[in-house]
Amino acid sequence: SKAAVLLSGALALPAFLIGRHGSPDWRGPGDLALVAAGVLWVVAVAALVRALLPRTGTVRDREGVTYFGDLLAPFDYDVLAARINEAGRDPVGWLLVQAVDVSAILSAKYRAIRWAVATLAPAAALALAWSLAGR
């Protein structure tokens, strides 16, 4: 939900600037701040979209049934039943595999959110500076 809220705000920023000032008419070197803001904004939006996309891989080093990718076709029902039975016999091992999977997924999502914030904040500052510089 953090990424979705940030993405909503990020997508509103250009509309706000254009609505307030109209489209830029590129009057001089000061407009390079807006270009830099645009590049940073694109990076931020891409990172937020990446954070919102579902993860379909895993980094674990052993088999387990811990996330939706393990249940996608094609799979053998007998093999799946055996894996679930195995997880029931070793719940600590299953929880460990699940913790590795969930941690890897969350780590990737939070890394993307950090990238987005790290690029969106200077993009907003540059756009605001451009906006206040007599436009």
Coordinates of N, CA, C and O in Angstrom, one line a residue:
S1 N 0.8 -1.2 0.0 CA 0.0 0.0 0.0 C 0.9 1.3 0.0 O 0.5 2.3 -0.5
K2 N 2.1 1.2 0.6 CA 3.0 2.3 0.6 C 3.3 2.7 -0.9 O 3.3 3.9 -1.3
A3 N 3.6 1.7 -1.7 CA 4.0 2.0 -3.1 C 2.8 2.5 -3.9 O 3.0 3.4 -4.7
A4 N 1.6 2.0 -3.6 CA 0.4 2.5 -4.3 C 0.1 3.9 -4.0 O -0.2 4.7 -4.9
V5 N 0.3 4.3 -2.7 CA 0.0 5.7 -2.3 C 1.1 6.6 -3.0 O 0.8 7.7 -3.5
L6 N 2.4 6.2 -2.9 CA 3.4 7.0 -3.5 C 3.2 7.1 -5.0 O 3.5 8.2 -5.6
L7 N 2.8 6.0 -5.7 CA 2.6 6.1 -7.1 C 1.5 7.0 -7.5 O 1.6 7.8 -8.4
S8 N 0.4 7.0 -6.7 CA -0.7 8.0 -6.9 C -0.2 9.4 -6.8 O -0.5 10.2 -7.7
G9 N 0.6 9.7 -5.8 CA 1.2 11.0 -5.7 C 2.1 11.4 -6.8 O 2.1 12.5 -7.3
A10 N 3.0 10.4 -7.2 CA 3.9 10.7 -8.2 C 3.3 10.9 -9.5 O 3.7 11.8 -10.3
L11 N 2.2 10.2 -9.8 CA 1.5 10.4 -11.1 C 0.7 11.8 -11.1 O 0.4 12.3 -12.1
A12 N 0.4 12.3 -9.9 CA -0.3 13.5 -9.8 C 0.6 14.7 -10.0 O 0.2 15.8 -10.4
L13 N 1.9 14.6 -9.7 CA 2.8 15.7 -9.7 C 2.9 16.4 -11.1 O 2.7 17.6 -11.2
P14 N 3.0 15.7 -12.2 CA 3.1 16.4 -13.5 C 1.7 17.1 -13.8 O 1.7 18.2 -14.3
A15 N 0.6 16.4 -13.5 CA -0.7 17.1 -13.7 C -0.8 18.4 -12.9 O -1.3 19.4 -13.4
F16 N -0.3 18.3 -11.7 CA -0.3 19.5 -10.8 C 0.5 20.6 -11.5 O 0.0 21.8 -11.6
L17 N 1.7 20.3 -11.9 CA 2.6 21.3 -12.5 C 2.0 21.9 -13.8 O 2.0 23.1 -14.0
I18 N 1.5 21.0 -14.6 CA 1.0 21.5 -15.9 C -0.3 22.2 -15.7 O -0.6 23.3 -16.4
G19 N -1.1 21.8 -14.7 CA -2.4 22.5 -14.4 C -2.1 23.9 -13.9 O -2.9 24.8 -14.1
R20 N -1.0 24.0 -13.2 CA -0.7 25.3 -12.5 C -0.1 26.3 -13.5 O -0.3 27.4 -13.5
H21 N 0.8 25.7 -14.3 CA 1.7 26.6 -15.2 C 1.4 26.4 -16.7 O 2.0 27.1 -17.5
G22 N 0.6 25.4 -17.1 CA 0.5 25.1 -18.5 C 1.8 24.3 -18.9 O 2.7 24.1 -18.1
S23 N 1.8 23.8 -20.1 CA 3.0 23.1 -20.5 C 4.2 24.0 -20.7 O 4.0 25.2 -21.0
P24 N 5.4 23.5 -20.3 CA 6.6 24.4 -20.3 C 6.9 24.8 -21.8 O 6.7 24.1 -22.7
D25 N 7.4 26.1 -21.9 CA 7.8 26.6 -23.2 C 9.3 26.7 -23.4 O 9.8 27.3 -24.3
W26 N 10.1 26.1 -22.5 CA 11.5 26.0 -22.6 C 12.2 27.3 -22.9 O 12.6 27.6 -24.0
R27 N 12.4 28.1 -21.9 CA 12.9 29.5 -22.1 C 14.4 29.6 -21.8 O 15.0 30.7 -22.1
G28 N 15.0 28.6 -21.3 CA 16.4 28.8 -21.0 C 17.0 27.7 -20.2 O 16.4 26.7 -19.9
P29 N 18.3 27.9 -19.7 CA 19.0 26.9 -18.9 C 18.3 26.5 -17.6 O 18.5 25.4 -17.1
G30 N 17.5 27.4 -17.1 CA 16.8 27.1 -15.8 C 15.8 25.9 -16.0 O 15.4 25.3 -15.1
D31 N 15.4 25.7 -17.3 CA 14.5 24.6 -17.6 C 15.2 23.2 -17.5 O 14.5 22.2 -17.5
L32 N 16.5 23.2 -17.4 CA 17.2 21.9 -17.2 C 16.8 21.3 -15.9 O 16.8 20.1 -15.7
A33 N 16.4 22.1 -14.9 CA 15.9 21.6 -13.6 C 14.7 20.7 -13.8 O 14.5 19.7 -13.2
L34 N 13.8 21.2 -14.7 CA 12.6 20.5 -15.0 C 12.9 19.2 -15.8 O 12.3 18.1 -15.5
V35 N 13.9 19.2 -16.7 CA 14.3 18.0 -17.4 C 14.9 17.0 -16.4 O 14.5 15.8 -16.4
A36 N 15.7 17.5 -15.5 CA 16.3 16.6 -14.5 C 15.2 16.0 -13.6 O 15.2 14.8 -13.3
A37 N 14.2 16.8 -13.2 CA 13.1 16.4 -12.4 C 12.3 15.3 -13.2 O 11.9 14.3 -12.6
G38 N 12.1 15.5 -14.5 CA 11.4 14.5 -15.3 C 12.1 13.2 -15.4 O 11.5 12.1 -15.2
V39 N 13.4 13.2 -15.5 CA 14.2 12.0 -15.5 C 14.1 11.2 -14.2 O 13.9 10.0 -14.1
L40 N 14.3 12.0 -13.1 CA 14.2 11.4 -11.8 C 12.8 10.9 -11.5 O 12.6 9.8 -10.9
W41 N 11.8 11.6 -12.0 CA 10.4 11.2 -11.9 C 10.1 9.8 -12.6 O 9.5 8.9 -12.0
V42 N 10.7 9.7 -13.8 CA 10.5 8.4 -14.5 C 11.1 7.3 -13.8 O 10.5 6.2 -13.7
V43 N 12.3 7.5 -13.2 CA 13.0 6.4 -12.4 C 12.1 6.1 -11.2 O 11.9 4.9 -10.9
A44 N 11.5 7.1 -10.6 CA 10.7 6.8 -9.4 C 9.5 6.1 -9.7 O 9.1 5.1 -9.0
V45 N 8.8 6.5 -10.8 CA 7.6 5.8 -11.2 C 7.9 4.3 -11.6 O 7.2 3.4 -11.2
A46 N 9.0 4.1 -12.3 CA 9.4 2.7 -12.7 C 9.6 1.9 -11.4 O 9.2 0.7 -11.3
A47 N 10.3 2.5 -10.4 CA 10.6 1.7 -9.2 C 9.3 1.4 -8.4 O 9.2 0.3 -7.9
L48 N 8.4 2.3 -8.4 CA 7.1 2.1 -7.7 C 6.3 1.0 -8.4 O 5.7 0.2 -7.8
V49 N 6.3 1.1 -9.8 CA 5.6 0.0 -10.5 C 6.2 -1.3 -10.2 O 5.6 -2.3 -10.0
R50 N 7.6 -1.4 -10.2 CA 8.3 -2.6 -9.9 C 7.9 -3.1 -8.5 O 7.8 -4.3 -8.3
A51 N 7.7 -2.2 -7.5 CA 7.4 -2.6 -6.2 C 6.0 -3.2 -6.1 O 5.7 -4.1 -5.3
L52 N 5.1 -2.7 -7.0 CA 3.7 -3.2 -7.0 C 3.5 -4.5 -7.8 O 2.6 -5.2 -7.5
L53 N 4.5 -4.8 -8.7 CA 4.3 -6.1 -9.4 C 4.6 -7.3 -8.5 O 5.4 -7.2 -7.7
P54 N 3.8 -8.3 -8.8 CA 4.0 -9.5 -7.9 C 5.4 -10.2 -8.3 O 5.9 -10.1 -9.4
R55 N 6.0 -10.8 -7.3 CA 7.2 -11.5 -7.4 C 6.9 -13.0 -7.8 O 6.0 -13.6 -7.2
T56 N 7.6 -13.5 -8.8 CA 7.2 -14.9 -9.3 C 8.4 -15.8 -9.1 O 8.4 -16.9 -9.6
G57 N 9.5 -15.4 -8.4 CA 10.6 -16.2 -8.2 C 10.9 -16.4 -6.8 O 10.3 -15.7 -5.9
T58 N 12.0 -17.2 -6.5 CA 12.4 -17.4 -5.1 C 13.9 -17.5 -5.1 O 14.5 -17.8 -6.1
V59 N 14.5 -17.2 -3.9 CA 15.9 -17.3 -3.7 C 16.3 -18.5 -2.8 O 17.5 -18.7 -2.6
R60 N 15.3 -19.3 -2.4 CA 15.6 -20.4 -1.5 C 16.5 -21.5 -2.1 O 16.5 -21.6 -3.3
D61 N 17.1 -22.2 -1.2 CA 18.0 -23.3 -1.7 C 17.5 -24.7 -1.5 O 18.2 -25.6 -1.6
R62 N 16.2 -24.8 -1.1 CA 15.6 -26.1 -0.9 C 14.1 -26.0 -1.3 O 13.5 -24.9 -1.4
E63 N 13.5 -27.1 -1.6 CA 12.1 -27.2 -2.0 C 11.2 -26.8 -0.9 O 11.5 -27.0 0.3
G64 N 10.0 -26.3 -1.3 CA 9.0 -26.0 -0.3 C 7.8 -25.5 -1.0 O 7.8 -25.2 -2.2
V65 N 6.7 -25.5 -0.3 CA 5.4 -24.9 -0.8 C 5.1 -23.7 0.1 O 4.6 -23.9 1.2
T66 N 5.5 -22.6 -0.3 CA 5.5 -21.4 0.6 C 4.8 -20.2 -0.1 O 4.4 -19.3 0.7
Y67 N 4.7 -20.1 -1.4 CA 4.1 -19.0 -2.0 C 3.4 -19.4 -3.3 O 3.5 -20.5 -3.7
F68 N 2.6 -18.5 -3.9 CA 1.8 -18.9 -5.0 C 2.5 -19.5 -6.2 O 1.9 -20.3 -6.9
G69 N 3.8 -19.1 -6.4 CA 4.5 -19.7 -7.5 C 4.7 -21.2 -7.4 O 4.8 -21.9 -8.4
D70 N 4.7 -21.7 -6.2 CA 4.8 -23.2 -6.0 C 3.5 -23.9 -6.4 O 3.5 -25.1 -6.5
L71 N 2.4 -23.2 -6.5 CA 1.1 -23.8 -6.8 C 0.7 -23.6 -8.2 O -0.4 -24.0 -8.6
L72 N 1.5 -23.0 -9.0 CA 1.1 -22.7 -10.4 C 1.4 -23.9 -11.3 O 2.3 -24.7 -11.1
A73 N 0.5 -24.1 -12.3 CA 0.7 -25.2 -13.2 C 1.9 -24.9 -14.1 O 2.2 -23.8 -14.3
P74 N 2.5 -25.9 -14.6 CA 2.2 -27.3 -14.5 C 2.8 -27.9 -13.3 O 4.0 -27.6 -13.0
F75 N 2.1 -28.7 -12.6 CA 2.6 -29.4 -11.4 C 1.9 -30.7 -11.3 O 0.8 -30.9 -11.9
D76 N 2.5 -31.6 -10.5 CA 2.0 -32.9 -10.3 C 1.3 -32.9 -8.9 O 1.9 -32.6 -7.9
Y77 N 0.0 -33.3 -8.9 CA -0.7 -33.2 -7.6 C -0.1 -34.2 -6.6 O 0.0 -33.8 -5.4
D78 N 0.4 -35.3 -7.0 CA 1.1 -36.2 -6.1 C 2.3 -35.6 -5.5 O 2.6 -35.7 -4.3
V79 N 3.1 -34.9 -6.3 CA 4.3 -34.3 -5.8 C 4.0 -33.1 -4.9 O 4.6 -33.0 -3.8
L80 N 2.9 -32.4 -5.2 CA 2.5 -31.3 -4.4 C 2.0 -31.8 -3.0 O 2.3 -31.3 -2.0
A81 N 1.2 -32.9 -3.1 CA 0.7 -33.5 -1.8 C 1.9 -34.0 -0.9 O 1.9 -33.8 0.3
A82 N 2.9 -34.6 -1.6 CA 4.1 -35.1 -0.8 C 4.8 -33.9 -0.2 O 5.2 -34.0 1.0
R83 N 4.9 -32.8 -0.9 CA 5.6 -31.6 -0.3 C 4.8 -31.0 0.8 O 5.4 -30.6 1.8
I84 N 3.5 -31.0 0.7 CA 2.7 -30.5 1.8 C 2.8 -31.4 3.0 O 2.9 -31.0 4.2
N85 N 2.7 -32.7 2.8 CA 2.9 -33.7 3.9 C 4.3 -33.5 4.5 O 4.4 -33.6 5.8
E86 N 5.3 -33.3 3.7 CA 6.6 -33.1 4.3 C 6.7 -31.8 5.2 O 7.3 -31.8 6.2
A87 N 6.0 -30.8 4.7 CA 6.0 -29.5 5.5 C 5.3 -29.8 6.8 O 5.7 -29.2 7.8
G88 N 4.2 -30.6 6.8 CA 3.5 -31.0 8.0 C 4.4 -31.7 9.0 O 4.2 -31.6 10.2
R89 N 5.3 -32.6 8.5 CA 6.2 -33.3 9.4 C 7.3 -32.5 9.9 O 7.9 -32.8 11.0
D90 N 7.7 -31.4 9.2 CA 8.8 -30.5 9.7 C 8.3 -29.0 9.6 O 8.7 -28.3 8.8
P91 N 7.4 -28.6 10.6 CA 6.9 -27.3 10.5 C 8.0 -26.2 10.7 O 7.9 -25.1 10.1
V92 N 9.0 -26.5 11.4 CA 10.0 -25.5 11.6 C 10.8 -25.3 10.3 O 11.1 -24.1 9.9
G93 N 11.1 -26.4 9.7 CA 11.8 -26.3 8.4 C 10.9 -25.5 7.3 O 11.4 -24.7 6.6
W94 N 9.6 -25.8 7.3 CA 8.7 -25.2 6.4 C 8.6 -23.7 6.7 O 8.7 -22.9 5.8
L95 N 8.6 -23.3 8.0 CA 8.5 -21.9 8.4 C 9.8 -21.2 8.0 O 9.8 -20.0 7.6
L96 N 10.9 -21.9 8.1 CA 12.2 -21.3 7.7 C 12.2 -21.0 6.2 O 12.6 -19.9 5.8
V97 N 11.8 -22.0 5.4 CA 11.8 -21.8 3.9 C 10.8 -20.6 3.6 O 11.1 -19.8 2.8
Q98 N 9.7 -20.6 4.3 CA 8.7 -19.5 4.0 C 9.3 -18.2 4.4 O 9.1 -17.2 3.7
A99 N 10.0 -18.1 5.5 CA 10.6 -16.9 6.0 C 11.6 -16.4 5.0 O 11.7 -15.2 4.7
V100 N 12.4 -17.3 4.4 CA 13.3 -16.9 3.3 C 12.6 -16.3 2.1 O 13.0 -15.3 1.6
D101 N 11.5 -17.0 1.7 CA 10.8 -16.5 0.5 C 10.1 -15.2 0.8 O 10.3 -14.2 0.0
V102 N 9.4 -15.0 1.9 CA 8.7 -13.8 2.2 C 9.7 -12.7 2.4 O 9.5 -11.5 1.9
S103 N 10.8 -12.9 3.1 CA 11.8 -11.9 3.3 C 12.5 -11.4 2.0 O 12.7 -10.2 1.8
A104 N 12.7 -12.3 1.1 CA 13.3 -12.0 -0.2 C 12.3 -11.1 -1.0 O 12.7 -10.1 -1.6
I105 N 11.0 -11.5 -1.0 CA 10.0 -10.7 -1.7 C 9.9 -9.3 -1.1 O 9.9 -8.3 -1.8
L106 N 9.8 -9.2 0.2 CA 9.6 -7.9 0.9 C 10.9 -7.1 0.7 O 10.8 -5.8 0.6
S107 N 12.1 -7.7 0.8 CA 13.3 -6.9 0.6 C 13.3 -6.3 -0.8 O 13.7 -5.1 -0.9
A108 N 12.9 -7.0 -1.8 CA 12.9 -6.5 -3.2 C 11.9 -5.3 -3.3 O 12.2 -4.3 -3.9
K109 N 10.8 -5.5 -2.7 CA 9.7 -4.4 -2.7 C 10.2 -3.2 -2.0 O 10.0 -2.1 -2.5
Y110 N 10.8 -3.4 -0.8 CA 11.2 -2.2 0.0 C 12.4 -1.5 -0.7 O 12.6 -0.3 -0.6
R111 N 13.3 -2.3 -1.4 CA 14.4 -1.7 -2.1 C 13.9 -0.8 -3.2 O 14.3 0.3 -3.4
A112 N 12.8 -1.3 -3.9 CA 12.2 -0.5 -5.0 C 11.6 0.8 -4.4 O 11.7 1.9 -5.0
I113 N 10.9 0.7 -3.3 CA 10.3 1.8 -2.7 C 11.4 2.8 -2.2 O 11.2 4.1 -2.4
R114 N 12.5 2.3 -1.7 CA 13.6 3.3 -1.3 C 14.1 4.0 -2.5 O 14.4 5.2 -2.5
W115 N 14.3 3.3 -3.6 CA 14.8 3.9 -4.9 C 13.8 5.0 -5.3 O 14.2 6.1 -5.7
A116 N 12.5 4.6 -5.2 CA 11.5 5.6 -5.6 C 11.5 6.9 -4.8 O 11.5 8.0 -5.3
V117 N 11.6 6.7 -3.5 CA 11.6 7.9 -2.6 C 12.9 8.7 -2.8 O 12.9 9.9 -2.9
A118 N 14.0 8.0 -3.0 CA 15.3 8.6 -3.2 C 15.3 9.4 -4.5 O 16.1 10.4 -4.6
T119 N 14.5 9.1 -5.5 CA 14.5 9.8 -6.8 C 13.3 10.7 -6.8 O 13.4 11.8 -7.5
L120 N 12.2 10.4 -6.2 CA 11.0 11.2 -6.2 C 11.2 12.5 -5.4 O 10.8 13.6 -5.8
A121 N 11.9 12.4 -4.3 CA 12.1 13.6 -3.4 C 12.9 14.7 -4.2 O 12.4 15.8 -4.3
P122 N 14.0 14.4 -4.8 CA 14.7 15.4 -5.5 C 14.0 15.8 -6.8 O 14.1 17.0 -7.2
A123 N 13.2 14.9 -7.4 CA 12.4 15.3 -8.6 C 11.4 16.4 -8.2 O 11.2 17.4 -8.9
A124 N 10.7 16.2 -7.0 CA 9.7 17.1 -6.6 C 10.4 18.5 -6.2 O 9.9 19.5 -6.5
A125 N 11.6 18.4 -5.6 CA 12.3 19.6 -5.2 C 12.7 20.4 -6.4 O 12.6 21.6 -6.5
L126 N 13.2 19.7 -7.4 CA 13.6 20.4 -8.7 C 12.4 21.0 -9.4 O 12.5 22.1 -9.9
A127 N 11.3 20.2 -9.4 CA 10.1 20.7 -10.1 C 9.6 21.9 -9.4 O 9.1 22.9 -10.0
L128 N 9.6 21.9 -8.0 CA 9.2 23.0 -7.2 C 10.1 24.2 -7.4 O 9.6 25.4 -7.6
A129 N 11.4 24.0 -7.5 CA 12.3 25.1 -7.7 C 12.1 25.7 -9.1 O 12.0 27.0 -9.2
W130 N 11.8 24.9 -10.1 CA 11.5 25.4 -11.4 C 10.2 26.2 -11.4 O 10.1 27.3 -12.0
S131 N 9.2 25.7 -10.7 CA 7.9 26.3 -10.6 C 8.0 27.7 -9.9 O 7.3 28.6 -10.3
L132 N 8.9 27.8 -8.9 CA 9.0 29.0 -8.2 C 9.9 30.0 -8.8 O 10.0 31.2 -8.4
A133 N 10.6 29.6 -9.8 CA 11.6 30.5 -10.5 C 11.0 31.4 -11.5 O 11.6 31.6 -12.5
G134 N 9.8 31.9 -11.2 CA 9.2 32.9 -12.1 C 8.4 32.3 -13.2 O 8.1 33.0 -14.2
R135 N 7.9 31.1 -13.1 CA 7.1 30.6 -14.2 C 5.7 31.0 -14.0 O 5.0 31.0 -13.1

